[in-house]
GROMACS .gro file of N, CA and C in nm:
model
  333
    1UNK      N    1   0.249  -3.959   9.777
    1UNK     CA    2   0.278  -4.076   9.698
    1UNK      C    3   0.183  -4.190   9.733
    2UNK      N    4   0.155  -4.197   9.860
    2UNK     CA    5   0.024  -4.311   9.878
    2UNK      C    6  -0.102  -4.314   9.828
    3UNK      N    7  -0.080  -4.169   9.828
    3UNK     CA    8  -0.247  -4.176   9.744
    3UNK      C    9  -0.230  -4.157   9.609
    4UNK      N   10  -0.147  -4.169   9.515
    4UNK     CA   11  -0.101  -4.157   9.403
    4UNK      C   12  -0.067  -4.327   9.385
    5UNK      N   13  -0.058  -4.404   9.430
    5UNK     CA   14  -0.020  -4.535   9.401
    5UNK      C   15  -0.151  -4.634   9.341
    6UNK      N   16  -0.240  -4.604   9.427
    6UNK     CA   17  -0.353  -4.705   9.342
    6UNK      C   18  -0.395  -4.664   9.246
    7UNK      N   19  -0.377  -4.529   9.198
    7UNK     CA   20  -0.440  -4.452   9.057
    7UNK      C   21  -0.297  -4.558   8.991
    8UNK      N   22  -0.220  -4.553   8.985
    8UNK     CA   23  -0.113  -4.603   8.923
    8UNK      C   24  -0.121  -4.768   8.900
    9UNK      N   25  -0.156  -4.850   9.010
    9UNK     CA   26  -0.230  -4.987   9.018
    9UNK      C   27  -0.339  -4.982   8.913
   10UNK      N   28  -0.426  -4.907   8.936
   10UNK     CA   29  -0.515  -4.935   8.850
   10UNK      C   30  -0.539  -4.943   8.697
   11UNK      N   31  -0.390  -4.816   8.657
   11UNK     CA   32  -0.407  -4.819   8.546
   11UNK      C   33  -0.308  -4.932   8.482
   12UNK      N   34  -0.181  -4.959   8.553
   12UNK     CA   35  -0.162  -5.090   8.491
   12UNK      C   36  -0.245  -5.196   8.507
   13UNK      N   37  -0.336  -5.199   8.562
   13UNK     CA   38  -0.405  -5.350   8.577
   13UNK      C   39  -0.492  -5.301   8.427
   14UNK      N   40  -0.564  -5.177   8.417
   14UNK     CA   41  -0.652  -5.159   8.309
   14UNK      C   42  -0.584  -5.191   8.163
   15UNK      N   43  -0.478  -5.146   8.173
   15UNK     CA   44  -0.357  -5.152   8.027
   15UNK      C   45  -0.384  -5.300   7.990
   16UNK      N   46  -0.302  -5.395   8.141
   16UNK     CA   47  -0.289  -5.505   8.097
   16UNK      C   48  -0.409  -5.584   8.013
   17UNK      N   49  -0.530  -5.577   8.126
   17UNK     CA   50  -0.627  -5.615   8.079
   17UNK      C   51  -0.701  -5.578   7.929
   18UNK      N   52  -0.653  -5.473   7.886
   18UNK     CA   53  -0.668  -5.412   7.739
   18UNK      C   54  -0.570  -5.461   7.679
   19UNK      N   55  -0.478  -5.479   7.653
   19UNK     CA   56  -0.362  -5.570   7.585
   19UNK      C   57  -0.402  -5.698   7.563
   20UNK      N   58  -0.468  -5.793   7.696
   20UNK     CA   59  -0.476  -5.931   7.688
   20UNK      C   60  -0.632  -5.940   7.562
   21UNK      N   61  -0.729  -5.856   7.625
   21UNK     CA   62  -0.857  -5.852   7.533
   21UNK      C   63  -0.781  -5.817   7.383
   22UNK      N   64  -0.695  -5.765   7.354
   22UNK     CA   65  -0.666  -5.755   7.199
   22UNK      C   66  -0.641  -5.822   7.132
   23UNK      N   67  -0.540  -5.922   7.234
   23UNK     CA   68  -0.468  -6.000   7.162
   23UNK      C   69  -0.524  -6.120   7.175
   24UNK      N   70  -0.592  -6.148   7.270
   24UNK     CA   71  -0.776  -6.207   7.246
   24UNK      C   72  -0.850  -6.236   7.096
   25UNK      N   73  -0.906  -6.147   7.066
   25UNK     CA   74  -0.976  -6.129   7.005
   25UNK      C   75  -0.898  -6.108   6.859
   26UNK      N   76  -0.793  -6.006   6.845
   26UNK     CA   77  -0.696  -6.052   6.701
   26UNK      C   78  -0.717  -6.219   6.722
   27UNK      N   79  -0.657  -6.280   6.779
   27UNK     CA   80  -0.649  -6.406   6.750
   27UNK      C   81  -0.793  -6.473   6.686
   28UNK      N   82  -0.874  -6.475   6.744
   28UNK     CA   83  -1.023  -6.534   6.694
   28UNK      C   84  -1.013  -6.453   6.540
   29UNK      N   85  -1.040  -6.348   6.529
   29UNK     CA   86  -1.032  -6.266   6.401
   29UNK      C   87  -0.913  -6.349   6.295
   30UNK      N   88  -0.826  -6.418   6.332
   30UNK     CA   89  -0.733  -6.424   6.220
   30UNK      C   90  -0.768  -6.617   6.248
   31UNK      N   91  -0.799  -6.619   6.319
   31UNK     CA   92  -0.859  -6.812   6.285
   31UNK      C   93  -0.960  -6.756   6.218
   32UNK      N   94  -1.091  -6.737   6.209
   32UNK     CA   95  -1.206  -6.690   6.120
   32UNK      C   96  -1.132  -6.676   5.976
   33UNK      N   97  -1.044  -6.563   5.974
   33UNK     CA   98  -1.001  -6.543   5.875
   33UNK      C   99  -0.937  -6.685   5.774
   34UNK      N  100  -0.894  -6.753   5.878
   34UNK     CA  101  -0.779  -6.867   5.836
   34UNK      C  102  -0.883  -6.983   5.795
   35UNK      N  103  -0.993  -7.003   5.817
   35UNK     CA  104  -1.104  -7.085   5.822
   35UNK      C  105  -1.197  -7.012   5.682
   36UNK      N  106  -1.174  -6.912   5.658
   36UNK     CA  107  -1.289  -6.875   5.544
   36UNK      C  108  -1.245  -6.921   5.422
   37UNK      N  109  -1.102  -6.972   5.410
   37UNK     CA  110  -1.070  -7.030   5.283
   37UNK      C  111  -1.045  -6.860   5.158
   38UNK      N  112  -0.986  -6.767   5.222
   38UNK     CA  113  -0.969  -6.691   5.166
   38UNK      C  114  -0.837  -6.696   5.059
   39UNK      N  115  -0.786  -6.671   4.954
   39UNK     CA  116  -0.707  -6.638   4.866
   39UNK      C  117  -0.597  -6.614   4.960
   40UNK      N  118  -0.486  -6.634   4.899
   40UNK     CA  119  -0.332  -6.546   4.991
   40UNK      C  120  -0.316  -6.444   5.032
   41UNK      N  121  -0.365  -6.349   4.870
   41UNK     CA  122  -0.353  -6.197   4.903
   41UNK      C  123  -0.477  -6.145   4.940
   42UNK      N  124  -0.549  -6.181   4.937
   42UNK     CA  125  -0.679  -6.130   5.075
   42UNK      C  126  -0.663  -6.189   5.202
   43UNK      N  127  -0.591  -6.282   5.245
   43UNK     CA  128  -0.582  -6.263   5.407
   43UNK      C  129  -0.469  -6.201   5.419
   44UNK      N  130  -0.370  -6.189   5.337
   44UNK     CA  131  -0.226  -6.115   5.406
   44UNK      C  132  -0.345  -5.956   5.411
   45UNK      N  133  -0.413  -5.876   5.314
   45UNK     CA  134  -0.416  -5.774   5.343
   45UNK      C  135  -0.521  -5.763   5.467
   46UNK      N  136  -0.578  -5.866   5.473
   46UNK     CA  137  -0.671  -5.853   5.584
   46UNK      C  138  -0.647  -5.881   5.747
   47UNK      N  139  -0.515  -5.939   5.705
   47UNK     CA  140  -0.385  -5.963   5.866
   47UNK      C  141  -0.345  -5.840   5.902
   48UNK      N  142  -0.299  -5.756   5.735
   48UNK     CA  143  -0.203  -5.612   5.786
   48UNK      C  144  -0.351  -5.543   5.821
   49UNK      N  145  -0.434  -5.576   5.814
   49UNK     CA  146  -0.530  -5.442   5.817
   49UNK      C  147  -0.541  -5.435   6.015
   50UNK      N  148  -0.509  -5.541   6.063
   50UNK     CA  149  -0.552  -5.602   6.189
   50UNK      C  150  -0.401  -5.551   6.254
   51UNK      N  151  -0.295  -5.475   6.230
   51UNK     CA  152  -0.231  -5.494   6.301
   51UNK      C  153  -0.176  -5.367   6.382
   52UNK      N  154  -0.109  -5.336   6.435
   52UNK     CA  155  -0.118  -5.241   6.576
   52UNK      C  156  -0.104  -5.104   6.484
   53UNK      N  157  -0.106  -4.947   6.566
   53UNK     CA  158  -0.040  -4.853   6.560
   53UNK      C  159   0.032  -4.827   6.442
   54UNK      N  160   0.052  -4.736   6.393
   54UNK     CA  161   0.169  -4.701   6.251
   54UNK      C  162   0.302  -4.672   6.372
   55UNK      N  163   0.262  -4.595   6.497
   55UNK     CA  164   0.376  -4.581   6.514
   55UNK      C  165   0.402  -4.558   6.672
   56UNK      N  166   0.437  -4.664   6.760
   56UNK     CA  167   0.373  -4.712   6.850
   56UNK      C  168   0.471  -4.642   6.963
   57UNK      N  169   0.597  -4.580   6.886
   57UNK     CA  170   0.707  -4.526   6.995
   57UNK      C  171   0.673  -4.370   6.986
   58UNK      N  172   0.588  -4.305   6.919
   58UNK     CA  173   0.568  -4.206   6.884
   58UNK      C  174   0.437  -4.182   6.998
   59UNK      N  175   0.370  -4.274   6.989
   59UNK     CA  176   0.241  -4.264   7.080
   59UNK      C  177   0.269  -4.270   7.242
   60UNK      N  178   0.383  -4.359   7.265
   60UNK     CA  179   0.402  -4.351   7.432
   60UNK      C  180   0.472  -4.233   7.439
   61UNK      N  181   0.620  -4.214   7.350
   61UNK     CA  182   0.689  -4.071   7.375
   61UNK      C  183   0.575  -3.942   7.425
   62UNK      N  184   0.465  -3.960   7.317
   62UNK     CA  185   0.393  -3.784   7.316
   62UNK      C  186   0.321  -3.848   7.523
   63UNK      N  187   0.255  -3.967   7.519
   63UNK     CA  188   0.195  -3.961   7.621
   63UNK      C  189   0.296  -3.963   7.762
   64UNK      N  190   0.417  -4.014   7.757
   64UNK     CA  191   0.515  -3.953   7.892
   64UNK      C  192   0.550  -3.836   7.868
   65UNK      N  193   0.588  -3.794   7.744
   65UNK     CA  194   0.581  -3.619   7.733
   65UNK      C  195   0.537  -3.532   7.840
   66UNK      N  196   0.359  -3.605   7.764
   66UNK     CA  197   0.237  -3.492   7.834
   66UNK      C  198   0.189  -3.553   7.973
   67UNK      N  199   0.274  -3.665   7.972
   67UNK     CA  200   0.191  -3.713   8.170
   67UNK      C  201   0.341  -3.634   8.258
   68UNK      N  202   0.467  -3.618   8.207
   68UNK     CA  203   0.608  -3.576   8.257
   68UNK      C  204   0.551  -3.409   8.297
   69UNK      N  205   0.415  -3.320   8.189
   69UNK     CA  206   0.428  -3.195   8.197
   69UNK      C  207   0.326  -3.160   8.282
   70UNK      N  208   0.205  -3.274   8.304
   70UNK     CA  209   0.144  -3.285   8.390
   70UNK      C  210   0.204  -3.284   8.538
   71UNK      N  211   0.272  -3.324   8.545
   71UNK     CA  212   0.364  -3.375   8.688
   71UNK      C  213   0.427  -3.224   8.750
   72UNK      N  214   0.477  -3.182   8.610
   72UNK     CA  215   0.589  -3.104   8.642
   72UNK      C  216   0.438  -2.938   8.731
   73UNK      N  217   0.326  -2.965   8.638
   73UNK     CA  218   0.205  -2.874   8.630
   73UNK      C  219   0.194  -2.875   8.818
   74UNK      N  220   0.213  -3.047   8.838
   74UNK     CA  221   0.143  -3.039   8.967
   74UNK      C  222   0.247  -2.952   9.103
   75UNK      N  223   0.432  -3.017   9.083
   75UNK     CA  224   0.476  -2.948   9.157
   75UNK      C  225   0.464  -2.794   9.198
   76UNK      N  226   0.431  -2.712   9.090
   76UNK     CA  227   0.417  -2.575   9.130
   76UNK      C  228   0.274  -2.517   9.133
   77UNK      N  229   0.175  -2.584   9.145
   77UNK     CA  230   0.073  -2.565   9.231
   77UNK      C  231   0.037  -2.596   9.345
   78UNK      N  232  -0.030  -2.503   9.464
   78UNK     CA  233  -0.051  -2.531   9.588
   78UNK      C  234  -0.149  -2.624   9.567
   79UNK      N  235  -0.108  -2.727   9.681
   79UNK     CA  236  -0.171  -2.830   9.753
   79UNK      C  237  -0.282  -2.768   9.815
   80UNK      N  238  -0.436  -2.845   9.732
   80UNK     CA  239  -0.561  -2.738   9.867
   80UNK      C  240  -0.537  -2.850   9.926
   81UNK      N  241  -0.633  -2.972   9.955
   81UNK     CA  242  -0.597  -3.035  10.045
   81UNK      C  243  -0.545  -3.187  10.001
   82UNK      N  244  -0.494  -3.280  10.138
   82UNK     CA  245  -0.488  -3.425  10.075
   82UNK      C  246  -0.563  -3.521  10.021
   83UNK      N  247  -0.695  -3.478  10.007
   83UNK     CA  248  -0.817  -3.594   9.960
   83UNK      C  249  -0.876  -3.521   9.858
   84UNK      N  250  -0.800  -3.409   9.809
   84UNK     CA  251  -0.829  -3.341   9.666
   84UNK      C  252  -0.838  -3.430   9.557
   85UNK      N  253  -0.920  -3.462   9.423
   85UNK     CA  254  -0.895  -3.496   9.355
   85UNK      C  255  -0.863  -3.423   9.236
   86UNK      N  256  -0.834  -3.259   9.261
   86UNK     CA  257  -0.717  -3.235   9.137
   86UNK      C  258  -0.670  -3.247   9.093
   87UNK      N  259  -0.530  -3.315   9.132
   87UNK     CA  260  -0.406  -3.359   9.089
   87UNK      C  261  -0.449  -3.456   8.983
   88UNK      N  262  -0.525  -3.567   9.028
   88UNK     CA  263  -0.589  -3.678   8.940
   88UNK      C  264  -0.635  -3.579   8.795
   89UNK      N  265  -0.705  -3.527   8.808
   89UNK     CA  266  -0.785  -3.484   8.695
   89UNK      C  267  -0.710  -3.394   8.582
   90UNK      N  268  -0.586  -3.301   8.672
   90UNK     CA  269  -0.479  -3.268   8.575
   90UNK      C  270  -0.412  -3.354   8.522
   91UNK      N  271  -0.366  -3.458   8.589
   91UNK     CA  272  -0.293  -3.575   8.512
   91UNK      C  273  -0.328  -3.613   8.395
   92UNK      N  274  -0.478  -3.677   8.440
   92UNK     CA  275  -0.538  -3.731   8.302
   92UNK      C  276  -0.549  -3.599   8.207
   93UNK      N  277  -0.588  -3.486   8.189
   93UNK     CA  278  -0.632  -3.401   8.138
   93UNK      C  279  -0.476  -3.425   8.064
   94UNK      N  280  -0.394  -3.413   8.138
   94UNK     CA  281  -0.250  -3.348   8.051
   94UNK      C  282  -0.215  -3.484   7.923
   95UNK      N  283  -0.248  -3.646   8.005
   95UNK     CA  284  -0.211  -3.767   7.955
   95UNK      C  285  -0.351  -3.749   7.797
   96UNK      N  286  -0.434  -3.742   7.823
   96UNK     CA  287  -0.527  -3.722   7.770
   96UNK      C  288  -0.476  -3.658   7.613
   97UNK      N  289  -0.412  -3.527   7.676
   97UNK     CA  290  -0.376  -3.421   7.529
   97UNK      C  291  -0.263  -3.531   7.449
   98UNK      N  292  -0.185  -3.551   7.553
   98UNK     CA  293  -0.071  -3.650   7.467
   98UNK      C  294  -0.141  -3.742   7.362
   99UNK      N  295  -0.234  -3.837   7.455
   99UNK     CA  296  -0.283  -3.934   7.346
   99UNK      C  297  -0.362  -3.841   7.200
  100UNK      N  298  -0.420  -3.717   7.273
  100UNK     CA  299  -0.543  -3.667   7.116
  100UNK      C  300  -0.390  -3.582   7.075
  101UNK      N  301  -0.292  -3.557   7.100
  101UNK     CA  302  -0.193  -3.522   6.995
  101UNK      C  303  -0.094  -3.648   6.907
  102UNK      N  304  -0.130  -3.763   6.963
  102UNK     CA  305  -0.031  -3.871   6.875
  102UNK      C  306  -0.199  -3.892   6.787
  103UNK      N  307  -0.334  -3.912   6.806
  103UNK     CA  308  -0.436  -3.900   6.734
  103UNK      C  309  -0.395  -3.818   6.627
  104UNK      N  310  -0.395  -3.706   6.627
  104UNK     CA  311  -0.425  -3.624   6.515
  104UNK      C  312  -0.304  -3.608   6.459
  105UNK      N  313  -0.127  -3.633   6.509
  105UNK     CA  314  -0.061  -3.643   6.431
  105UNK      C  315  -0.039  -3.793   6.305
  106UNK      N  316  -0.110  -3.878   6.347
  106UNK     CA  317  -0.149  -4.016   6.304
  106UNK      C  318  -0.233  -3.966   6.188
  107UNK      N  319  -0.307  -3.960   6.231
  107UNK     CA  320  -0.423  -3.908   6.095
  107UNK      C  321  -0.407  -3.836   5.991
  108UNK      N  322  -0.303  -3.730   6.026
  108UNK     CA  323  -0.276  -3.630   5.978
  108UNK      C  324  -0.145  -3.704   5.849
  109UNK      N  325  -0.089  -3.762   5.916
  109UNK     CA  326   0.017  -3.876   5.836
  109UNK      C  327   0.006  -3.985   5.755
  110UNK      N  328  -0.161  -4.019   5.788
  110UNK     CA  329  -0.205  -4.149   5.702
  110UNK      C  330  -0.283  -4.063   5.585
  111UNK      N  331  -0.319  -3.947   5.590
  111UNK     CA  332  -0.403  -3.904   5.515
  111UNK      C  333  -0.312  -3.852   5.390
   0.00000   0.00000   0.00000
């Protein structure tokens, strides 16, 4: 678990910091917008075009899914050693599929 903790630090610090840059930058994007003197119904569609995910409980579910099957992957494999970085690389590999399976079920739904 100690050496599993700063992979875990890190990625909430990375999240956060990706959250704050979004909501960053939406903002500048929708003053621009608010400043171009656009029509009503061209900035409302150009607000919705700006706005998150179709389906944002669907995307964490698949990714604790696939980080929960990752986990479960790691208990029943032998430990080679403690400064392995396996474990790491199955994780992501497993978190990874979650996210390219809420991808392609997304796409697959808008299309």
């Amino acid at each position: 678990m100690k050496q599993l903790l700063p992979f875990i630090t890190l990625i909430a610090i990375l999240l956060i910091l990706n959250s704050t840059i979004t909501q960053v930058l939406q903002y500048y994007i929708r003053r621009r917008l608010l400043d171009a003197g656009l029509s009503d119904e061209a900035r409302q569609r150009a607000f919705d075009s700006l706005g998150a995910p179709q389906q944002p409980a669907l995307q964490w579910a698949l990714a604790l899914f696939s980080g929960g099957l990752g986990l479960i992957t790691l208990a029943y494999l032998p430990a080679a050693s403690a400064d392995s970085p396996l474990p790491y690389g199955i994780e992501a590999v497993f978190l990874s599929a979650g996210f390219l399976a809420y991808h392609f079920l997304n796409r697959r739904s808008a299309s």
